[in-house]
PDB file of C-alpha atoms in Angstrom:
ATOM      1  CA  GLN A   1      61.981-109.967-125.682  1.00  0.00           C
ATOM      2  CA  VAL A   2      58.372-108.855-125.246  1.00  0.00           C
ATOM      3  CA  GLN A   3      56.997-107.782-128.598  1.00  0.00           C
ATOM      4  CA  LEU A   4      53.735-107.231-130.477  1.00  0.00           C
ATOM      5  CA  VAL A   5      53.726-107.185-134.270  1.00  0.00           C
ATOM      6  CA  GLU A   6      50.705-106.130-136.308  1.00  0.00           C
ATOM      7  CA  SER A   7      50.050-107.078-139.899  1.00  0.00           C
ATOM      8  CA  GLY A   8      47.225-107.226-142.420  1.00  0.00           C
ATOM      9  CA  GLY A   9      46.703-103.555-143.156  1.00  0.00           C
ATOM     10  CA  GLY A  10      46.490-102.137-146.648  1.00  0.00           C
ATOM     11  CA  LEU A  11      44.435-100.207-149.170  1.00  0.00           C
ATOM     12  CA  VAL A  12      40.832-101.342-149.539  1.00  0.00           C
ATOM     13  CA  LEU A  13      37.748-100.038-151.318  1.00  0.00           C
ATOM     14  CA  PRO A  14      34.802 -98.754-149.293  1.00  0.00           C
ATOM     15  CA  GLY A  15      32.650-101.699-148.323  1.00  0.00           C
ATOM     16  CA  GLY A  16      35.636-104.027-148.332  1.00  0.00           C
ATOM     17  CA  SER A  17      37.138-106.155-145.584  1.00  0.00           C
ATOM     18  CA  LEU A  18      40.471-106.608-143.869  1.00  0.00           C
ATOM     19  CA  ARG A  19      41.747-108.949-141.206  1.00  0.00           C
ATOM     20  CA  LEU A  20      44.397-107.512-138.939  1.00  0.00           C
ATOM     21  CA  SER A  21      46.709-109.723-136.883  1.00  0.00           C
ATOM     22  CA  CYS A  22      48.542-108.986-133.655  1.00  0.00           C
ATOM     23  CA  ALA A  23      51.236-111.575-132.999  1.00  0.00           C
ATOM     24  CA  ALA A  24      52.986-111.722-129.651  1.00  0.00           C
ATOM     25  CA  SER A  25      56.446-112.998-128.795  1.00  0.00           C
ATOM     26  CA  GLY A  26      58.215-113.311-125.482  1.00  0.00           C
ATOM     27  CA  PHE A  27      55.015-113.798-123.506  1.00  0.00           C
ATOM     28  CA  THR A  28      51.658-115.581-123.616  1.00  0.00           C
ATOM     29  CA  LEU A  29      49.026-113.310-125.095  1.00  0.00           C
ATOM     30  CA  ASP A  30      46.197-115.326-123.543  1.00  0.00           C
ATOM     31  CA  ASP A  31      47.244-114.077-120.106  1.00  0.00           C
ATOM     32  CA  TYR A  32      46.354-110.475-120.980  1.00  0.00           C
ATOM     33  CA  THR A  33      43.481-108.372-122.168  1.00  0.00           C
ATOM     34  CA  VAL A  34      44.344-107.114-125.639  1.00  0.00           C
ATOM     35  CA  GLY A  35      43.097-103.954-127.264  1.00  0.00           C
ATOM     36  CA  TRP A  36      43.036-102.705-130.824  1.00  0.00           C
ATOM     37  CA  PHE A  37      43.378 -98.974-131.271  1.00  0.00           C
ATOM     38  CA  ARG A  38      43.559 -96.602-134.200  1.00  0.00           C
ATOM     39  CA  GLN A  39      44.877 -93.145-134.831  1.00  0.00           C
ATOM     40  CA  ALA A  40      44.122 -91.004-137.848  1.00  0.00           C
ATOM     41  CA  PRO A  41      46.277 -88.004-138.748  1.00  0.00           C
ATOM     42  CA  GLY A  42      45.485 -85.052-136.513  1.00  0.00           C
ATOM     43  CA  LYS A  43      43.251 -87.101-134.232  1.00  0.00           C
ATOM     44  CA  LEU A  44      43.657 -88.735-130.844  1.00  0.00           C
ATOM     45  CA  ARG A  45      44.216 -92.461-130.569  1.00  0.00           C
ATOM     46  CA  GLU A  46      40.900 -94.216-129.984  1.00  0.00           C
ATOM     47  CA  GLY A  47      39.944 -97.676-128.831  1.00  0.00           C
ATOM     48  CA  VAL A  48      38.362 -99.964-131.407  1.00  0.00           C
ATOM     49  CA  SER A  49      37.900-103.269-129.624  1.00  0.00           C
ATOM     50  CA  ILE A  50      39.131-105.280-126.661  1.00  0.00           C
ATOM     51  CA  ILE A  51      39.186-108.965-125.787  1.00  0.00           C
ATOM     52  CA  GLY A  52      39.594-110.379-122.311  1.00  0.00           C
ATOM     53  CA  THR A  53      41.853-113.159-121.183  1.00  0.00           C
ATOM     54  CA  HIS A  54      40.669-116.736-120.968  1.00  0.00           C
ATOM     55  CA  THR A  55      37.008-115.655-120.631  1.00  0.00           C
ATOM     56  CA  ARG A  56      37.107-114.223-124.157  1.00  0.00           C
ATOM     57  CA  LEU A  57      34.880-111.294-123.188  1.00  0.00           C
ATOM     58  CA  THR A  58      34.783-108.604-125.853  1.00  0.00           C
ATOM     59  CA  ASN A  59      33.793-104.974-126.232  1.00  0.00           C
ATOM     60  CA  TYR A  60      33.582-102.643-129.210  1.00  0.00           C
ATOM     61  CA  ALA A  61      33.537 -98.930-129.871  1.00  0.00           C
ATOM     62  CA  ASP A  62      30.152 -97.685-131.084  1.00  0.00           C
ATOM     63  CA  SER A  63      31.774 -96.508-134.322  1.00  0.00           C
ATOM     64  CA  VAL A  64      32.677-100.073-135.368  1.00  0.00           C
ATOM     65  CA  LYS A  65      30.077-102.182-133.607  1.00  0.00           C
ATOM     66  CA  ASP A  66      28.428-104.758-135.924  1.00  0.00           C
ATOM     67  CA  ARG A  67      31.247-104.323-138.477  1.00  0.00           C
ATOM     68  CA  VAL A  68      34.215-105.598-136.486  1.00  0.00           C
ATOM     69  CA  THR A  69      34.985-108.868-134.701  1.00  0.00           C
ATOM     70  CA  ILE A  70      37.913-109.446-132.355  1.00  0.00           C
ATOM     71  CA  SER A  71      39.152-112.964-131.657  1.00  0.00           C
ATOM     72  CA  ARG A  72      42.091-114.951-130.293  1.00  0.00           C
ATOM     73  CA  ASP A  73      44.075-117.954-131.435  1.00  0.00           C
ATOM     74  CA  SER A  74      45.966-119.449-128.520  1.00  0.00           C
ATOM     75  CA  ALA A  75      47.908-121.846-130.744  1.00  0.00           C
ATOM     76  CA  THR A  76      49.556-119.006-132.648  1.00  0.00           C
ATOM     77  CA  ASN A  77      49.624-116.484-129.773  1.00  0.00           C
ATOM     78  CA  THR A  78      47.716-114.050-131.954  1.00  0.00           C
ATOM     79  CA  VAL A  79      44.726-111.731-131.703  1.00  0.00           C
ATOM     80  CA  PHE A  80      42.763-110.860-134.831  1.00  0.00           C
ATOM     81  CA  LEU A  81      40.551-107.964-135.835  1.00  0.00           C
ATOM     82  CA  GLN A  82      38.156-108.770-138.668  1.00  0.00           C
ATOM     83  CA  MET A  83      36.837-105.569-140.188  1.00  0.00           C
ATOM     84  CA  ASN A  84      33.956-105.588-142.653  1.00  0.00           C
ATOM     85  CA  SER A  85      31.955-102.913-144.476  1.00  0.00           C
ATOM     86  CA  LEU A  86      34.910-100.563-144.198  1.00  0.00           C
ATOM     87  CA  LYS A  87      34.325 -96.839-144.558  1.00  0.00           C
ATOM     88  CA  PRO A  88      36.717 -94.000-145.480  1.00  0.00           C
ATOM     89  CA  GLU A  89      36.490 -92.803-141.868  1.00  0.00           C
ATOM     90  CA  ASP A  90      38.074 -96.100-140.768  1.00  0.00           C
ATOM     91  CA  THR A  91      41.337 -94.951-142.363  1.00  0.00           C
ATOM     92  CA  ALA A  92      43.997 -94.884-139.635  1.00  0.00           C
ATOM     93  CA  ASN A  93      47.055 -96.571-138.245  1.00  0.00           C
ATOM     94  CA  TYR A  94      45.867 -99.566-136.254  1.00  0.00           C
ATOM     95  CA  SER A  95      47.878-100.912-133.340  1.00  0.00           C
ATOM     96  CA  CYS A  96      47.400-103.544-130.685  1.00  0.00           C
ATOM     97  CA  ALA A  97      48.402-103.373-127.066  1.00  0.00           C
ATOM     98  CA  VAL A  98      48.189-105.335-123.830  1.00  0.00           C
ATOM     99  CA  THR A  99      47.173-104.213-120.378  1.00  0.00           C
ATOM    100  CA  LYS A 100      47.994-105.518-116.917  1.00  0.00           C
ATOM    101  CA  SER A 101      44.440-104.775-115.773  1.00  0.00           C
ATOM    102  CA  THR A 102      42.879-107.707-113.938  1.00  0.00           C
ATOM    103  CA  THR A 103      39.339-106.468-114.492  1.00  0.00           C
ATOM    104  CA  PHE A 104      37.453-106.175-117.759  1.00  0.00           C
ATOM    105  CA  GLY A 105      35.062-103.521-118.947  1.00  0.00           C
ATOM    106  CA  PRO A 106      34.445-100.794-121.527  1.00  0.00           C
ATOM    107  CA  PHE A 107      36.896 -98.550-119.648  1.00  0.00           C
ATOM    108  CA  LEU A 108      39.676-100.622-121.245  1.00  0.00           C
ATOM    109  CA  LEU A 109      38.901 -99.002-124.586  1.00  0.00           C
ATOM    110  CA  HIS A 110      40.977 -96.101-123.288  1.00  0.00           C
ATOM    111  CA  PRO A 111      44.631 -96.349-124.407  1.00  0.00           C
ATOM    112  CA  ASN A 112      46.017 -95.093-121.085  1.00  0.00           C
ATOM    113  CA  TYR A 113      45.520 -98.546-119.518  1.00  0.00           C
ATOM    114  CA  TYR A 114      47.984-100.216-121.894  1.00  0.00           C
ATOM    115  CA  ASN A 115      51.719-100.545-121.455  1.00  0.00           C
ATOM    116  CA  VAL A 116      53.004-102.706-124.321  1.00  0.00           C
ATOM    117  CA  TRP A 117      52.305-101.610-127.887  1.00  0.00           C
ATOM    118  CA  GLY A 118      52.999-102.808-131.371  1.00  0.00           C
ATOM    119  CA  GLN A 119      54.272-100.555-134.133  1.00  0.00           C
ATOM    120  CA  GLY A 120      50.983-100.453-135.999  1.00  0.00           C
ATOM    121  CA  THR A 121      49.675-101.276-139.457  1.00  0.00           C
ATOM    122  CA  GLN A 122      48.144 -98.754-141.824  1.00  0.00           C
ATOM    123  CA  VAL A 123      44.575 -99.170-143.057  1.00  0.00           C
ATOM    124  CA  THR A 124      43.432 -96.935-145.889  1.00  0.00           C
ATOM    125  CA  VAL A 125      39.866 -97.069-147.151  1.00  0.00           C
ATOM    126  CA  SER A 126      39.531 -95.207-150.407  1.00  0.00           C
ATOM    127  CA  SER A 127      38.101 -95.495-153.885  1.00  0.00           C
TER     128      SER A 127
END
């Protein structure tokens, strides 16, 4: 069964850090570009970061650039999203997804290119 499971969300103070995980089962995550997305209440889902297949190319949304790092661990079939200097506006449900796209570029920050999604993990940044 093809599945993505996110974890690592929670409540954090402004300026704090979280590390989100996206664990895959039923397929090899390294064979796909993976994206992290977020959706706040009343807002559209937006791309946060993407990581390419074996080339490990990455791209970030301007809103999180320099605060977020995406990475892979082939041994555990997992993609991580390290988020630092968190702000209240980062509060959202964060989900990961994979795309069948064979090319890589900033266009993959758009959620329409993705066809397998996890259920999401909530991140709340508040004092």
